């Protein structure tokens, strides 16, 4: 715990908070009994599965709950009860003394106003600054969140900024009035790993620089380990454990916390083996159920006893100084969710013909524009989203595709399944060329390739029961009759861990994790040879994510299906992938077996991605490789290396003038690195203890 946390009264004190929403369908208890404190200069992490009440607690602190909410308990800011403040007092408090950063920065910014004007509006409203001083202060704020060329950024509209830049603008807006308390609700969930690392660096710096208290809501335990001083864990609307960040990760004292930690992909073992993920069975105790005199986690707990079902456990002080809402916290131990076991490996290729082959595929958007619309010289080329990408996917194997936003990952996925036509190159399924457009492919080819999208809500018809999506796939891609299709739909739902009752529910009645499982059941319906999963688990909390990942691996072992798995979470990609393709600006930076790609030596871009990935260990020393700027939107072909403009290992003009050669990495003839630096030199540079590098030095080398 930080020294600031030991001095004086709490900045924020939440005590026995209860929030219930009264609706025509009944009463929903979003928060049942939550208590936590935040001191000045301290960052408190708030973690738990979706539906546990984390965001509701944050909105309660801001006074944003609707009139239908029934609030009990106490919410005090500097000793003053927030729930008893008038509208005028709340207006003065928000933005001025307490500020909030939301998960989606696009919803926090007005799309029709320049971002600088939006910051200036806050300054004039709360601090009564004149126009000139507000403009100067806006530039200072943009500089404080490390936005390059802050004066120019202020003149842009939100859509002209990347996701990371938008999030930094929102943080600058939150800091405009030097708030005493900053609430951050999943501020990095939708960001790629390099942008996330930059934002986390900023958060860690803000904690000490502005001396504010920070409440950081997240389901990413690696992020919490990186930035938090203390952690509160919520389950079913209750705070069930509170501890110093190191005690929580090293010595959890509640079975639920231990379960969350067991769901996080672990580092490679000494043998290079991947440890199978544990998963918490079932789902969160429903908010629609009433309070009971029992532990709400009892039905999911691996060490439940009779006493757990007979009395509600109070928060109790543990032997490591933490607090736990468990009657038997002393029995919480490593391995209680199952001993570590190695994940079963994929089927060997043994020289067999690959299921899917991509040969020099290209996808350009737009066409050459002429100076005078239909005639004159050509002045603007199309956007080169994907350029000459090659890969193969073997039977029963998984190809992971990684890279920052804008690298071409989703374009490759959509080109493979035929949702966007190729500009050049060819896809082959079982050695047979595929038509570039999905509508021109045979029924068998369509059935053999399915796609699971990032947002399951957008993939399901909100007005139809979820059985519609599954039965439609079965009708289109199988020869089953009506009765057999219904029976098969039940089997598929059970295969993804859902009962047949869910078939009659609409998407809005399901959680995000349940919707994603329905989407997977639909993908499994046609007995596909290849399933393309595009960020299929990025928005899921760790417990549901573990269930979905284990489900994918089990289905692969049973059916021999192959996957193309796209994600910005490198730990997840390593867990599911047998081979990895690293993309940058539509070009292949590196490819090969997963063990080789994710270990030194690797391409400098892969090295930067690995450096930026948060590790679920508070004692892990973060590396300092950070990439400034964004992936270029490419129109003209690169003259030299596609990564030269941001490379922290740039060796000189050769990187700008010549395309990089393909170099074979050690340990596997299939490991290819496209870089001017010889592999043995890359290996020496990337050894632990080697001098750190910084992307800002690239231009001077």
XYZ file of C-alpha atoms in Angstrom:
701
model
C 0.000 0.000 0.000
C 1.322 3.430 -0.886
C 2.346 5.912 1.785
C -0.475 8.218 0.643
C -2.967 5.508 1.507
C -1.732 5.460 5.087
C -2.081 9.193 5.642
C -5.397 10.776 6.654
C -9.006 9.920 5.895
C -10.047 8.241 2.633
C -10.750 10.432 -0.365
C -13.596 8.087 -1.333
C -15.350 5.776 1.090
C -17.992 3.303 -0.089
C -19.618 1.466 2.815
C -22.304 -1.237 2.615
C -23.499 0.105 -0.738
C -26.628 -1.537 -2.182
C -28.220 -0.620 -5.523
C -31.464 -2.172 -6.778
C -33.356 -1.379 -9.972
C -37.137 -1.738 -9.921
C -38.510 -2.697 -13.339
C -41.757 -4.186 -14.687
C -39.948 -7.531 -14.849
C -38.967 -7.428 -11.202
C -36.244 -6.087 -8.929
C -32.620 -6.485 -9.972
C -29.975 -6.171 -7.272
C -26.968 -4.826 -9.168
C -25.051 -4.234 -5.919
C -25.886 -6.085 -2.695
C -23.123 -5.137 -0.282
C -20.010 -3.342 -1.490
C -17.393 -1.489 0.522
C -14.075 0.027 -0.525
C -11.868 3.053 0.027
C -9.613 5.116 -2.207
C -6.952 7.409 -0.765
C -5.239 10.327 -2.456
C -2.248 9.207 -4.509
C -3.484 5.595 -4.624
C -4.818 3.457 -7.478
C -7.411 0.863 -6.466
C -8.274 -1.819 -9.005
C -11.854 -3.132 -9.135
C -12.163 -6.554 -10.775
C -14.762 -9.259 -11.304
C -16.824 -10.923 -14.013
C -19.384 -9.089 -16.141
C -22.566 -8.603 -14.130
C -20.819 -8.311 -10.773
C -21.656 -4.607 -10.341
C -18.326 -2.905 -11.081
C -19.639 -0.282 -13.493
C -22.769 0.272 -11.380
C -20.540 1.158 -8.428
C -18.599 3.616 -10.603
C -21.810 5.270 -11.831
C -23.130 5.452 -8.258
C -20.022 7.384 -7.209
C -20.634 9.819 -10.079
C -24.309 10.170 -9.127
C -25.363 8.912 -12.558
C -27.910 6.322 -11.426
C -31.488 6.731 -12.753
C -34.504 7.523 -10.609
C -35.567 3.873 -10.760
C -32.512 2.938 -8.672
C -32.944 2.320 -4.955
C -29.639 3.181 -3.254
C -28.709 2.094 0.246
C -25.563 2.324 2.328
C -23.068 5.172 2.221
C -21.071 6.922 -0.529
C -18.764 9.592 0.886
C -16.370 11.898 -0.936
C -14.081 13.712 1.506
C -16.596 12.822 4.214
C -19.634 14.247 2.368
C -22.516 11.930 1.431
C -22.829 11.903 -2.381
C -26.358 10.483 -2.451
C -27.650 13.456 -0.420
C -26.150 16.157 -2.646
C -28.395 18.447 -4.677
C -28.247 18.544 -8.468
C -26.234 21.783 -8.295
C -23.738 20.243 -5.874
C -23.391 17.134 -8.044
C -22.823 19.284 -11.131
C -20.052 21.129 -9.316
C -18.545 17.841 -8.143
C -18.519 16.111 -11.532
C -15.717 17.108 -13.829
C -14.321 19.524 -11.262
C -13.552 17.268 -8.273
C -14.437 13.825 -9.674
C -13.927 12.810 -13.305
C -14.615 9.603 -15.218
C -12.991 7.980 -18.248
C -15.346 5.610 -20.055
C -14.624 2.375 -21.889
C -15.470 3.672 -25.375
C -13.875 7.077 -26.020
C -15.976 7.571 -29.163
C -19.143 7.825 -27.037
C -17.505 10.400 -24.754
C -16.639 12.844 -27.542
C -19.065 14.935 -29.590
C -18.509 13.892 -33.229
C -19.385 17.321 -34.651
C -16.936 19.334 -32.489
C -13.175 19.569 -32.733
C -11.577 17.850 -29.751
C -9.744 20.981 -28.655
C -13.020 22.913 -28.486
C -14.508 20.191 -26.309
C -11.694 20.533 -23.768
C -11.993 24.312 -23.834
C -15.716 24.058 -23.116
C -14.952 22.123 -19.915
C -12.359 24.690 -18.834
C -14.671 27.643 -19.428
C -17.615 25.973 -17.683
C -15.838 24.772 -14.542
C -12.833 27.106 -14.176
C -14.257 30.244 -15.827
C -11.201 30.635 -18.062
C -11.206 33.126 -20.904
C -10.909 31.812 -24.468
C -7.156 32.484 -24.827
C -6.191 30.844 -21.539
C -8.476 27.876 -22.296
C -6.668 27.317 -25.621
C -3.269 27.454 -23.904
C -4.395 25.075 -21.158
C -5.778 22.628 -23.759
C -2.384 22.405 -25.450
C -0.759 21.814 -22.038
C -3.236 19.004 -21.294
C -2.604 17.323 -24.643
C 1.133 17.513 -23.969
C 0.604 15.949 -20.519
C -1.028 12.870 -22.072
C 1.783 12.617 -24.637
C -0.129 13.515 -27.778
C 2.249 14.442 -30.571
C 1.752 17.905 -32.091
C -0.890 18.906 -29.495
C -1.903 22.144 -31.228
C -2.729 20.286 -34.456
C -4.566 17.501 -32.597
C -6.903 20.051 -31.053
C -8.102 21.088 -34.506
C -9.203 17.575 -35.465
C -12.567 15.902 -35.139
C -12.822 12.610 -33.171
C -13.105 10.469 -36.313
C -9.752 11.826 -37.493
C -7.983 10.307 -34.458
C -7.009 6.709 -33.733
C -8.582 4.841 -30.812
C -5.524 5.447 -28.658
C -5.494 9.150 -29.481
C -9.210 9.417 -28.688
C -8.658 7.754 -25.318
C -5.834 10.174 -24.499
C -8.096 13.103 -25.399
C -10.749 11.748 -23.017
C -8.134 11.383 -20.264
C -6.983 14.960 -20.916
C -10.610 16.092 -20.591
C -10.919 14.217 -17.299
C -7.744 15.911 -16.022
C -8.765 19.384 -17.206
C -9.873 20.583 -13.769
C -7.227 18.686 -11.773
C -9.778 16.281 -10.205
C -9.109 14.759 -6.819
C -10.695 11.435 -7.840
C -10.401 9.827 -11.276
C -12.614 6.843 -12.181
C -11.487 4.763 -15.173
C -13.972 2.176 -16.474
C -12.238 -0.355 -18.770
C -10.269 2.405 -20.556
C -8.064 0.025 -22.582
C -10.398 -2.896 -23.407
C -10.801 -2.085 -27.101
C -7.201 -1.008 -27.719
C -4.406 -3.034 -29.243
C -1.481 -4.040 -27.066
C 0.931 -1.239 -28.016
C -1.653 1.503 -27.507
C -2.742 -0.125 -24.246
C 0.844 -0.109 -22.987
C 1.180 3.612 -23.710
C -2.085 4.376 -21.879
C -0.979 2.275 -18.880
C 2.337 4.132 -18.781
C 0.319 7.342 -18.697
C -1.936 6.068 -15.877
C 1.056 5.026 -13.781
C 2.611 8.443 -14.348
C -0.617 10.301 -13.493
C -0.909 8.510 -10.154
C 2.278 10.121 -8.889
C 2.209 13.356 -10.903
C -1.259 14.696 -10.070
C -1.595 13.028 -6.624
C -5.201 12.051 -7.287
C -7.010 8.939 -6.137
C -7.804 6.562 -9.004
C -10.462 3.840 -9.139
C -9.599 1.567 -12.080
C -12.311 -0.862 -13.252
C -11.112 -3.755 -15.418
C -11.461 -7.478 -16.076
C -7.876 -7.675 -17.372
C -5.795 -8.964 -14.470
C -2.544 -8.228 -16.285
C -3.499 -4.547 -16.448
C -4.439 -4.503 -12.747
C -1.138 -6.135 -11.788
C 0.666 -3.437 -13.748
C -0.954 -0.292 -12.311
C -2.776 -0.996 -9.017
C -1.702 -0.486 -5.397
C -4.695 -2.294 -3.911
C -7.418 -4.448 -5.457
C -11.082 -4.990 -4.597
C -12.775 -8.071 -6.053
C -16.532 -8.044 -6.695
C -18.861 -10.996 -7.149
C -22.660 -10.869 -7.527
C -22.800 -7.290 -6.254
C -20.610 -7.933 -3.211
C -17.008 -7.020 -2.526
C -15.610 -10.414 -1.586
C -11.888 -9.674 -1.192
C -9.678 -6.622 -0.733
C -5.904 -6.810 -0.610
C -2.616 -5.240 -1.533
C -1.939 -6.043 -5.191
C 0.991 -8.350 -4.412
C -0.879 -10.249 -1.704
C -3.855 -10.702 -4.009
C -1.813 -12.197 -6.857
C 0.546 -14.241 -4.668
C -1.797 -15.250 -1.830
C -5.493 -14.930 -2.774
C -7.787 -15.597 0.166
C -11.090 -16.200 -1.607
C -11.847 -19.162 -3.930
C -13.336 -16.798 -6.520
C -10.151 -14.706 -6.715
C -8.064 -17.857 -7.015
C -10.421 -18.990 -9.778
C -10.036 -15.731 -11.730
C -6.247 -16.014 -11.526
C -6.390 -19.624 -12.746
C -8.301 -18.474 -15.852
C -5.415 -16.280 -17.053
C -3.083 -17.904 -19.626
C 0.181 -18.745 -17.879
C 3.717 -18.157 -19.179
C 5.418 -21.014 -20.980
C 6.777 -23.760 -18.742
C 10.426 -24.734 -18.634
C 9.739 -27.394 -21.263
C 8.022 -24.903 -23.557
C 4.659 -26.526 -22.870
C 1.433 -24.549 -22.573
C -0.528 -25.030 -19.337
C -4.221 -25.791 -19.784
C -6.538 -23.080 -18.487
C -8.799 -23.683 -15.533
C -12.347 -22.344 -15.811
C -14.968 -21.306 -13.264
C -18.110 -23.354 -14.018
C -21.557 -21.806 -14.228
C -22.338 -18.101 -14.222
C -22.641 -15.201 -11.775
C -25.424 -15.431 -9.192
C -28.374 -13.707 -10.949
C -29.150 -10.099 -10.037
C -32.838 -10.968 -10.216
C -32.581 -13.413 -7.325
C -33.221 -12.204 -3.783
C -30.688 -12.149 -0.979
C -30.176 -15.444 0.822
C -28.455 -16.479 4.051
C -25.697 -18.281 2.231
C -22.520 -17.675 0.272
C -23.549 -16.517 -3.212
C -20.510 -18.272 -4.693
C -21.334 -21.645 -3.116
C -22.738 -23.300 -6.264
C -19.528 -22.597 -8.200
C -16.956 -23.109 -5.440
C -14.637 -26.165 -5.616
C -14.328 -26.353 -1.812
C -17.916 -25.618 -0.745
C -19.019 -26.975 2.644
C -22.403 -27.288 4.369
C -21.810 -24.137 6.398
C -21.466 -22.130 3.154
C -25.124 -22.824 2.332
C -26.359 -22.059 5.847
C -24.963 -18.595 6.574
C -23.855 -15.503 4.701
C -20.110 -15.022 5.258
C -18.969 -11.620 6.575
C -15.799 -9.835 5.489
C -13.021 -11.139 7.718
C -9.377 -10.160 8.238
C -6.957 -12.810 6.922
C -3.443 -13.875 7.880
C -1.848 -11.699 5.151
C -3.725 -8.565 6.201
C -6.331 -8.745 3.437
C -10.105 -9.027 3.841
C -12.138 -11.962 2.536
C -15.849 -12.788 2.451
C -15.219 -16.516 2.928
C -15.774 -18.739 5.968
C -12.841 -20.931 5.009
C -10.320 -18.470 3.584
C -7.461 -20.349 5.295
C -8.118 -23.269 2.947
C -7.633 -21.250 -0.233
C -4.483 -22.606 -1.849
C -2.758 -22.948 -5.228
C -4.195 -25.811 -7.229
C -7.658 -25.724 -5.651
C -9.107 -25.237 -9.142
C -7.156 -28.210 -10.461
C -3.514 -29.086 -10.856
C -1.639 -27.603 -13.789
C -1.653 -29.877 -16.798
C -0.197 -29.436 -20.234
C -2.538 -28.449 -23.038
C -2.935 -31.189 -25.619
C -0.912 -30.415 -28.708
C -2.325 -30.081 -32.206
C -2.300 -32.758 -34.843
C 1.100 -33.026 -36.586
C 1.207 -32.003 -40.223
C 3.313 -34.994 -41.351
C 3.571 -33.496 -44.808
C -0.176 -33.727 -45.411
C -1.827 -31.291 -47.763
C -2.950 -28.165 -45.865
C -6.648 -27.467 -45.444
C -6.320 -23.787 -46.437
C -3.604 -22.031 -48.407
C -3.281 -18.307 -49.122
C -0.933 -17.412 -51.968
C 0.223 -13.795 -52.354
C -3.211 -12.454 -51.443
C -3.823 -8.749 -51.875
C -6.699 -6.496 -50.960
C -6.714 -2.850 -52.040
C -9.546 -0.459 -51.233
C -10.623 2.095 -53.798
C -8.944 2.694 -57.131
C -6.633 5.211 -58.731
C -8.177 8.689 -58.695
C -7.616 11.011 -61.605
C -7.056 14.727 -61.388
C -10.256 15.645 -63.240
C -12.589 12.892 -62.025
C -12.722 10.813 -65.234
C -9.603 11.965 -67.098
C -6.214 13.512 -66.541
C -3.172 12.068 -64.749
C -3.604 9.582 -61.919
C -2.985 11.429 -58.639
C -4.046 9.131 -55.785
C -3.559 5.342 -55.568
C -5.865 2.945 -53.664
C -5.272 1.978 -50.018
C -3.080 -1.138 -49.881
C -4.698 -2.913 -46.919
C -3.061 -6.320 -47.506
C -0.047 -6.920 -49.736
C 1.342 -10.320 -50.797
C 0.406 -12.342 -47.707
C 1.112 -16.088 -47.750
C 0.164 -18.716 -45.151
C -1.097 -22.266 -44.755
C -3.411 -23.826 -42.179
C -3.029 -27.545 -41.501
C -5.804 -29.932 -40.471
C -6.590 -29.694 -36.762
C -4.201 -26.772 -36.302
C -4.666 -23.108 -35.361
C -3.048 -20.156 -37.108
C -2.938 -17.090 -34.875
C -2.791 -13.680 -36.574
C -1.518 -10.746 -34.506
C -0.703 -7.097 -35.071
C -1.898 -3.622 -34.150
C -5.183 -2.136 -35.282
C -4.835 -1.241 -38.960
C -2.345 -4.018 -39.699
C -4.749 -5.896 -41.973
C -5.811 -8.794 -39.705
C -9.564 -8.471 -40.218
C -9.104 -7.767 -43.936
C -7.220 -11.071 -44.277
C -10.007 -12.882 -42.409
C -12.761 -11.385 -44.558
C -10.812 -12.049 -47.750
C -10.337 -15.695 -46.787
C -14.063 -16.315 -46.223
C -14.993 -14.241 -49.284
C -16.737 -11.318 -47.587
C -14.373 -8.933 -49.413
C -13.008 -9.956 -52.830
C -9.279 -10.276 -53.372
C -7.495 -7.732 -55.542
C -4.822 -10.299 -56.319
C -3.548 -13.697 -55.277
C -5.501 -16.860 -54.524
C -7.077 -18.821 -51.675
C -7.207 -22.610 -51.906
C -9.336 -25.042 -49.887
C -8.003 -28.609 -49.987
C -5.933 -27.609 -53.008
C -8.936 -26.266 -54.940
C -9.044 -22.568 -55.831
C -11.772 -20.560 -54.111
C -13.817 -17.908 -55.864
C -12.998 -14.435 -54.596
C -16.593 -13.680 -53.579
C -18.454 -15.953 -51.159
C -21.614 -15.856 -53.318
C -19.686 -17.452 -56.188
C -18.436 -20.388 -54.094
C -20.114 -23.786 -54.051
C -22.452 -24.768 -51.218
C -19.832 -27.218 -49.964
C -17.135 -24.541 -49.887
C -19.437 -22.161 -48.029
C -20.219 -24.852 -45.455
C -16.529 -25.666 -45.024
C -15.599 -22.134 -43.951
C -17.393 -20.241 -41.185
C -16.632 -17.009 -39.334
C -17.169 -15.876 -35.746
C -17.213 -12.083 -35.458
C -15.909 -9.882 -32.658
C -19.327 -8.562 -31.660
C -21.818 -11.432 -31.219
C -24.699 -8.980 -30.691
C -24.311 -7.740 -34.262
C -24.218 -11.332 -35.553
C -27.584 -12.344 -34.059
C -31.031 -11.095 -35.061
C -32.298 -9.203 -31.979
C -35.945 -9.941 -32.849
C -35.554 -13.698 -33.259
C -34.823 -16.461 -30.723
C -31.226 -17.620 -30.891
C -32.309 -20.987 -32.285
C -32.960 -19.144 -35.561
C -29.223 -18.637 -36.193
C -28.387 -22.294 -35.515
C -31.340 -23.864 -37.335
C -30.725 -21.639 -40.358
C -27.121 -22.871 -40.619
C -28.232 -26.491 -40.238
C -30.900 -26.086 -42.908
C -28.497 -24.440 -45.343
C -25.420 -26.590 -44.851
C -26.725 -30.056 -43.900
C -29.242 -32.564 -45.247
C -30.986 -33.060 -41.892
C -34.763 -32.989 -41.712
C -36.680 -30.646 -39.407
C -36.713 -32.986 -36.387
C -33.041 -33.867 -36.794
C -32.118 -30.186 -37.039
C -33.872 -29.447 -33.734
C -32.094 -32.367 -32.062
C -28.752 -31.258 -33.486
C -29.364 -27.683 -32.262
C -29.821 -29.013 -28.717
C -26.588 -31.020 -29.030
C -24.684 -27.936 -30.232
C -25.982 -25.796 -27.364
C -24.924 -28.436 -24.854
C -21.548 -28.647 -26.571
C -20.970 -24.935 -25.895
C -22.102 -25.245 -22.274
C -25.681 -23.945 -22.604
C -28.917 -25.811 -21.923
C -31.662 -26.310 -24.510
C -33.735 -23.657 -22.699
C -31.521 -20.957 -24.188
C -32.720 -21.773 -27.719
C -35.987 -19.959 -27.080
C -34.355 -16.803 -25.702
C -33.607 -13.667 -27.672
C -30.048 -12.253 -27.815
C -30.941 -9.391 -25.446
C -31.713 -11.932 -22.709
C -28.194 -13.392 -22.833
C -24.902 -12.093 -21.480
C -22.042 -11.286 -23.835
C -20.336 -14.595 -23.062
C -23.554 -16.536 -23.688
C -24.079 -14.706 -26.998
C -20.547 -15.600 -28.058
C -21.203 -19.261 -27.276
C -24.362 -19.161 -29.405
C -22.277 -17.674 -32.237
C -19.795 -20.543 -31.841
C -22.626 -23.085 -31.893
C -23.768 -21.547 -35.179
C -20.236 -21.843 -36.579
C -20.031 -25.484 -35.470
C -23.421 -26.254 -37.056
C -22.177 -26.930 -40.568
C -19.250 -29.215 -39.605
C -16.829 -26.642 -41.004
C -13.259 -27.511 -41.967
C -12.001 -23.994 -41.126
C -13.448 -21.523 -38.603
C -12.187 -17.938 -38.655
C -12.506 -16.256 -35.224
C -11.973 -12.490 -35.396
C -11.382 -11.091 -31.882
C -13.934 -13.623 -30.638
C -12.896 -13.354 -26.964
C -11.539 -9.798 -26.687
C -14.595 -8.384 -24.886
C -15.096 -11.347 -22.521
C -14.002 -11.443 -18.902
C -11.317 -13.959 -17.965
C -13.622 -16.695 -16.642
C -15.867 -16.770 -19.738
C -12.805 -16.366 -21.951
C -11.238 -19.477 -20.411
C -14.444 -21.457 -20.994
C -14.632 -20.349 -24.642
C -10.943 -21.070 -25.328
C -11.167 -24.538 -23.798
C -14.339 -25.135 -25.815
C -12.515 -24.240 -29.051
C -9.644 -26.600 -28.244
C -12.021 -29.446 -27.276
C -13.985 -29.058 -30.518
C -10.732 -29.069 -32.461
C -9.576 -32.335 -30.852
C -12.956 -34.014 -31.446
C -13.677 -32.823 -34.990
C -10.224 -32.029 -36.416
C -11.384 -28.529 -37.349
C -8.791 -25.860 -38.187
C -8.905 -22.276 -36.904
C -7.668 -18.882 -37.943
C -7.633 -17.000 -34.638
C -7.242 -13.207 -34.627
C -6.579 -11.296 -31.411
C -4.522 -8.462 -29.939
C -4.068 -10.455 -26.692
C -0.754 -12.259 -27.175
C -1.249 -14.528 -24.153
C -4.533 -15.779 -25.611
C -2.997 -16.201 -29.071
C -0.157 -18.235 -27.590
C -2.613 -20.460 -25.725
C -4.672 -21.430 -28.772
C -2.175 -21.189 -31.641
C 0.154 -23.731 -33.194
C 1.469 -21.291 -35.797
C 1.539 -17.488 -35.760
C 1.476 -14.846 -38.491
C 2.570 -11.317 -37.496
C 1.167 -8.572 -39.736
C 2.218 -4.936 -39.984
C 0.739 -2.441 -42.477
C -0.617 -5.319 -44.555
C 2.773 -7.060 -44.798
C 4.051 -10.229 -43.141
C 6.696 -9.304 -40.566
C 7.203 -12.813 -39.221
C 5.606 -16.250 -39.394
C 6.234 -19.740 -38.106
C 5.575 -22.117 -35.201
C 4.209 -20.319 -32.136
C 7.095 -21.372 -29.883
C 9.603 -19.841 -32.295
C 7.748 -16.626 -33.099
C 7.101 -15.712 -29.458
C 10.655 -16.350 -28.279
C 13.888 -14.517 -29.040
C 15.047 -13.939 -31.680
C 11.993 -12.397 -33.290
C 11.200 -9.524 -35.618
C 11.646 -6.112 -33.921
C 7.903 -5.545 -34.368
C 7.067 -8.826 -32.629
C 9.544 -7.873 -29.911
C 7.692 -4.580 -29.393
C 4.317 -6.363 -29.214
C 5.625 -8.795 -26.600
C 7.199 -5.959 -24.647
C 3.903 -4.103 -24.496
C 1.784 -7.062 -23.327
C 0.719 -6.729 -19.648
C 1.771 -9.627 -17.420
C -0.449 -10.838 -14.519
C 2.416 -10.481 -12.063
C 2.853 -7.270 -10.024
C 6.561 -8.037 -9.557
C 7.243 -8.329 -13.287
C 9.525 -5.555 -14.486
C 7.875 -3.874 -17.496
C 10.112 -3.515 -20.514
C 10.419 -0.100 -22.062
C 10.047 -0.702 -25.808
C 7.213 1.572 -26.928
C 6.123 2.346 -30.481
C 5.142 5.954 -31.090
C 2.680 6.883 -33.800
C 0.283 4.530 -35.582
C 0.316 1.932 -38.340
C 0.512 3.850 -41.643
C -2.441 3.881 -44.030
C -0.543 2.786 -47.072
C -1.192 4.047 -50.588
C 2.236 4.020 -52.185
C 4.331 0.839 -52.024
C 7.161 0.865 -49.481
C 10.561 1.444 -51.012
C 12.379 -0.176 -48.112
C 11.265 -2.037 -44.982
C 7.573 -1.582 -44.163
C 8.448 -1.117 -40.451
C 11.366 1.294 -40.875
C 9.419 4.400 -39.815
C 8.770 3.076 -36.282
C 11.451 0.422 -35.802
C 13.419 0.660 -32.533
C 16.189 -1.505 -34.075
C 16.645 0.478 -37.282
C 20.239 0.150 -38.514
C 20.464 2.885 -41.139
C 19.524 3.925 -44.656
C 19.354 0.323 -45.884
C 16.085 -0.039 -43.961
C 14.608 2.890 -45.923
C 15.924 1.887 -49.319
C 15.726 -1.914 -49.669
C 12.959 -4.419 -48.884
C 13.997 -6.723 -46.019
C 15.194 -10.236 -46.901
C 13.514 -13.363 -45.537
C 15.687 -14.881 -42.825
C 15.156 -18.324 -41.304
C 14.991 -18.337 -37.525
C 16.770 -20.918 -35.367
C 14.978 -24.058 -34.279
C 12.614 -24.348 -37.239
C 13.014 -24.082 -40.995
C 9.412 -22.786 -41.101
C 10.215 -19.742 -38.922
C 10.738 -16.752 -41.244
C 11.682 -13.206 -40.170
C 11.608 -10.361 -42.708
C 14.378 -8.083 -41.425
C 17.720 -6.595 -42.513
C 19.341 -7.548 -39.184
C 20.894 -11.041 -39.176
C 19.152 -13.513 -36.884
C 22.169 -14.034 -34.608
C 22.417 -10.264 -34.049
C 18.693 -10.066 -33.274
C 19.149 -12.852 -30.738
C 21.961 -10.956 -29.022
C 19.960 -7.702 -28.949
C 16.929 -9.400 -27.416
C 18.665 -11.271 -24.607
C 17.513 -10.419 -21.042
C 19.684 -7.658 -19.657
C 20.543 -6.214 -23.066
C 20.369 -2.437 -23.400
C 16.741 -1.287 -23.753
C 15.730 0.552 -26.879
C 13.256 3.304 -27.600
C 11.364 3.858 -30.832
C 12.097 7.565 -30.594
C 15.741 6.789 -31.356
C 14.883 5.236 -34.730
C 15.162 8.466 -36.642
C 18.663 9.138 -35.359
C 20.183 5.771 -36.174
